[in-house]
Amino acid sequence: MRQVLREVRRAPSRIVVSVFALALAIGAIGVFAIPTVASSSLRDAAERDNLAEVVIGTSDTGDMNVETLLDSLDNVQAVDTQIETEVSLDAGAPGGALLKVIGFDGQTQQIDLVHAEDGRLPEGRDEVLVSNGVAPIGTTVAVTGQDGETTDLTVVGIGGTSFWSATSAAFTTLETARDLAGLEGVNRIVISADDVGKDELRATADSARDLLAQEDVAMTFLPITIANNEHPVEADIEQVSSLIGILGIVAGIVALVLLGSTTNTLITERTREVAVMRALGARSRPLRRRLRRLAVGIAIAAVVIGVPLGILISNVIARMVLQEFVGVTPDIAVSLPVIAGSVLFALVGARLVAARAARRVTKIPLATALRDRDGSPFGRRFTERLASRVRLGGLLDRTAFRNGVHRRSRSMAIVAQITAAVAALLIIASLATTINDFNAASVEPFNWVSRTEVAGPGLDIDADVADSDPRSEVSIDAIGEFDGWQVDVRGVEDDTLMIDRHLDEGSWFVQSKEAVVSTGFAERVGVNIVYSLDEQPAVELAGLTETIVIDSFQDDGGRQAILMIFGAIGFVVVSVAGLAVASGLAVNVYERRHEFAALQAVGGRKRHVFRVVSAELIPMAVLGIGFGLIAGYFGGKAIMGSFEASNAVEIGYTFAAGVIPAAAAVVIVGSLVLGGLMVRRVTRQPAALTLRSAA
Amino acid sequence: MELTAHISPLDLAISGSIDLIRPLVSATDLTRRWGRGSSAQLGIDGVDLMIGYGELVAIVGPSGSGKSTLGALVAGIDRPTSGSLVIDGTRIDRLSNDRLARWRGGNVGIVFQNFHLLPTLNATENVELALKLADKSVGRRERRLRSGEALASVGLGDKMKRLPTQLSGGEQQRVAIARAVVTRPRLIVADEPTGSLDQESGHVVFDLLAGLVSSGTTVLLITHDENLAKRTDRVIAMLDGRVDASIPAVSEFVDGPLATDALVAAVAL
Ligand SMILES: Nc1ncnc2c1ncn2[C@@H]1O[C@H](COP(=O)(O)OP(=O)(O)OP(=O)(O)O)[C@@H](O)[C@H]1O
Ligand SMILES: [Mg+2]
């Protein structure tokens, strides 16, 4: 560390740039942490709220004591009773917005704890606590309950609980809720269990159902079981999270290139200094150790900045995901494995690269290293001599080309970084386009214009809607499970006009227990036509259709959010790559400042210097763009493919060819502007001054 | 570039191509310092100087006396803090950066102690580049021809395709001289051109520079070498950033190729 400090005093800006470049590389690894950060902040919230493990919806329990009835059951730790109902706002106007109302006992609550973030919990009659955004504290909201009567509710707090975090809801006392719902007892039972395994919870739910049935209390929806302390919205964001995690690989590659080139430059820059010390009698081994220590010291300094940066990046993006998809504002969370991984990546990576560079630097023949500024004069290698025979283009173009060959590892690093940036841009744009297209396509086969849902299961749909209007149909939405996959089950009339009945194979269902499934799903899970799905009720496959829907991608807001999140990750990756290109370029130009000063001394103007720089840069940019297009195309395809495989959906792949011109323009213009800035810097001072330091 | 023909400045004066009365270089109160206030570093301080056409002038002085600073200013690769510098009728201290670069290309050849050849270009290409930057009107073929001639005139006709690393120090310095003369500049500034060379190569390089004078080129030679200085027309001594008046401006030991007192007198006006 002392060595690093000494170096900082000697060449502050160069060391600071190295530290920041490495820190950014470490920070970029933080993208990997997003899924973990998102789910761990959700789990933290779940734990804080003591999330229910089993939720049962019932008919009115009347004056029965549900708690004592269920407490005796195996595996039951605690039981709370609640009321769940819906009220309409806007004084019951037709089509008026509905608001979920949850009645709970603020004094005795043990499960699904309701918190007031602002204000307080409801205590008196007609007091409510609402989710953020519903209404401000102190206002009165007129609602119409199940009995058609209008009540004025007073907002006394803002808050909620994990279970309802994705929903706008109002929380009130049991008495108030009872009035609104028209109940005598309660209609919602939440249970926390000792054993939170999936099967155990199901067994508990089943025995609860039996017990309740003996008391003539029926269930109104399938019991919800939340196993293994997951947050109910975790599954919703899992797909998005896994996509983001895969993008982390792109960020990781960019970071790797940045780490390699920064560390390499750090050591190579010291070729001459090392040569002088060797000439004075220093042995190679301690010199190499010193160089390695320097690199690791700088990596440690970078870790100090990079780890918080990574935490910041992952938390900002995780927060965006959670806020957009589930309306939860999570606390700061960290992923220890990712932090440990990025620290290891920086330290081990820096040490490996430094060891290699140090070996090279201490092996250059002394005479050469002392004679030439950068320790490897042009013309020593065969490729360089070959390049010096190439007499294409003007003299300035030749120097550019030969310099590119001379400093080939730096040239390759710049090309690699441009490749990574372009690929990242394309992958992200392609994923966004793919999801967009998929959404559009998945909605396309549906012909309905509006959709009316009944308030509760088993309730009748208004006859006007169902029968008398020829333009309307009834249908059933449910969620089924097959082979461990969750599937959306959509019950429609067999002659439905609401869906385009395009079939890839087979025929449309005509009899009961026949079904059509999406082709992608059938392929993934290996079902064929005339395959009997052995779930209850058993159905027989009649045909395959390409129609599929994924709920979380369906809404427009979700789509926007995906674009936004991908944009944010793209921004991180592209700025890391851009910084890497800039630092590589800066070193390239800075190292050659004496050459440029000599060029100026013999009459070269600024534009000639710029010509040399751009003649070298443009081919690298073009190569980088080319490789980036290829990597972007196949990378995006691979990511989408693995996503399809792990989620048993068929989404397809739309390559965002539209962004190619923009990406190419950004790279070319960006690197020219960068080159121009560098040239301005090195040509600003008089040539004599630069040449003086060349001795 | 004909280095062998012997044309004296007087011949040129008679033919009207140079002006004997007007000096080539005229510096008045030339000062260069770096930084400001008490921490300022003084390079040269109020130097007045005139150098005539076709002169071979040596600048000598102890280390740190401001020789290189003066040379860089005269060569147009540095700018004075104050004072005026007129070269061949142009006030070069007032030119913009690009103008100054263009002026250098056409009017001055510079030879450095460390050669400063472009490492990625071979000998001919290095020479060609200077010509190209100086004069766009010269075609590719002529450029190659003249570069070849210039290299041949410094005795490197057989090493034209060598890269700088494949040449010895003396050879590199000769490439640098070829690069300086190929544009046929009025003025050549050489800052310790023999400093990195052994004595023999040093004399070869000096002879080449001295030979240029015979074709009317002015050479400003900065050197530590007493023996070389003795062979010039005039020696200017520097001390602590000023011209040292205690040493006569005109060398008493003038025995160079051009002992033209008349010319020196005219220039001294
Ligand atoms: N870029 C600079 N910044 C600050 N001081 C400078 C700079 N260049 C030169 N000097 C100072 O100006 C003075 C003259 O320097 P110069 O290089 O002209 O000396 P010199 O006569 O050429 O010496 P030498 O014979 O050692 O080459 C010195 O004191 C030097 O330290
Ligand atoms: Mg000097």
Short mmCIF file of C-alpha atoms and ligand atoms in Angstrom, two decimals, chain A residues 689 692, chain B residues 34 41-43 62-69 192 224, ligand 1:
data_model
loop_
_atom_site.label_atom_id
_atom_site.label_comp_id
_atom_site.label_asym_id
_atom_site.label_seq_id
_atom_site.Cartn_x
_atom_site.Cartn_y
_atom_site.Cartn_z
CA LEU A 689 8.51 21.19 -24.26
CA ARG A 692 12.60 18.00 -23.94
CA TRP B 34 8.09 29.05 -17.34
CA GLN B 41 12.09 29.30 -14.21
CA LEU B 42 14.10 31.47 -16.52
CA GLY B 43 15.20 29.99 -19.84
CA PRO B 62 27.53 25.98 -19.79
CA SER B 63 24.71 23.56 -19.15
CA GLY B 64 21.51 25.36 -18.27
CA SER B 65 22.58 28.64 -19.83
CA GLY B 66 19.64 28.69 -22.22
CA LYS B 67 21.14 27.38 -25.46
CA SER B 68 18.39 24.87 -26.20
CA THR B 69 15.74 27.37 -25.20
CA GLU B 192 23.81 19.19 -30.02
CA HIS B 224 29.42 21.74 -26.15
N1 LIG C 1 10.17 23.34 -19.66
C1 LIG C 1 10.90 23.96 -18.74
N2 LIG C 1 10.37 24.27 -17.55
C2 LIG C 1 11.10 24.90 -16.61
N3 LIG C 1 12.37 25.24 -16.77
C3 LIG C 1 12.97 24.96 -17.93
C4 LIG C 1 12.27 24.31 -18.98
N4 LIG C 1 13.11 24.17 -20.02
C5 LIG C 1 14.27 24.71 -19.63
N5 LIG C 1 14.19 25.17 -18.39
C6 LIG C 1 15.26 25.85 -17.64
O1 LIG C 1 15.81 26.85 -18.47
C7 LIG C 1 17.20 26.90 -18.32
C8 LIG C 1 17.88 26.76 -19.65
O2 LIG C 1 17.66 25.48 -20.16
P1 LIG C 1 18.26 24.98 -21.55
O3 LIG C 1 17.74 23.65 -21.84
O4 LIG C 1 18.02 26.02 -22.56
O5 LIG C 1 19.79 24.89 -21.21
P2 LIG C 1 20.99 24.42 -22.14
O6 LIG C 1 21.87 25.59 -22.24
O7 LIG C 1 20.47 23.86 -23.40
O8 LIG C 1 21.65 23.31 -21.27
P3 LIG C 1 22.38 21.94 -21.76
O9 LIG C 1 23.70 22.32 -22.25
O10 LIG C 1 22.44 21.14 -20.49
O11 LIG C 1 21.49 21.33 -22.78
C9 LIG C 1 17.58 25.81 -17.35
O12 LIG C 1 17.79 26.39 -16.10
C10 LIG C 1 16.38 24.89 -17.33
O13 LIG C 1 16.24 24.34 -16.04
#
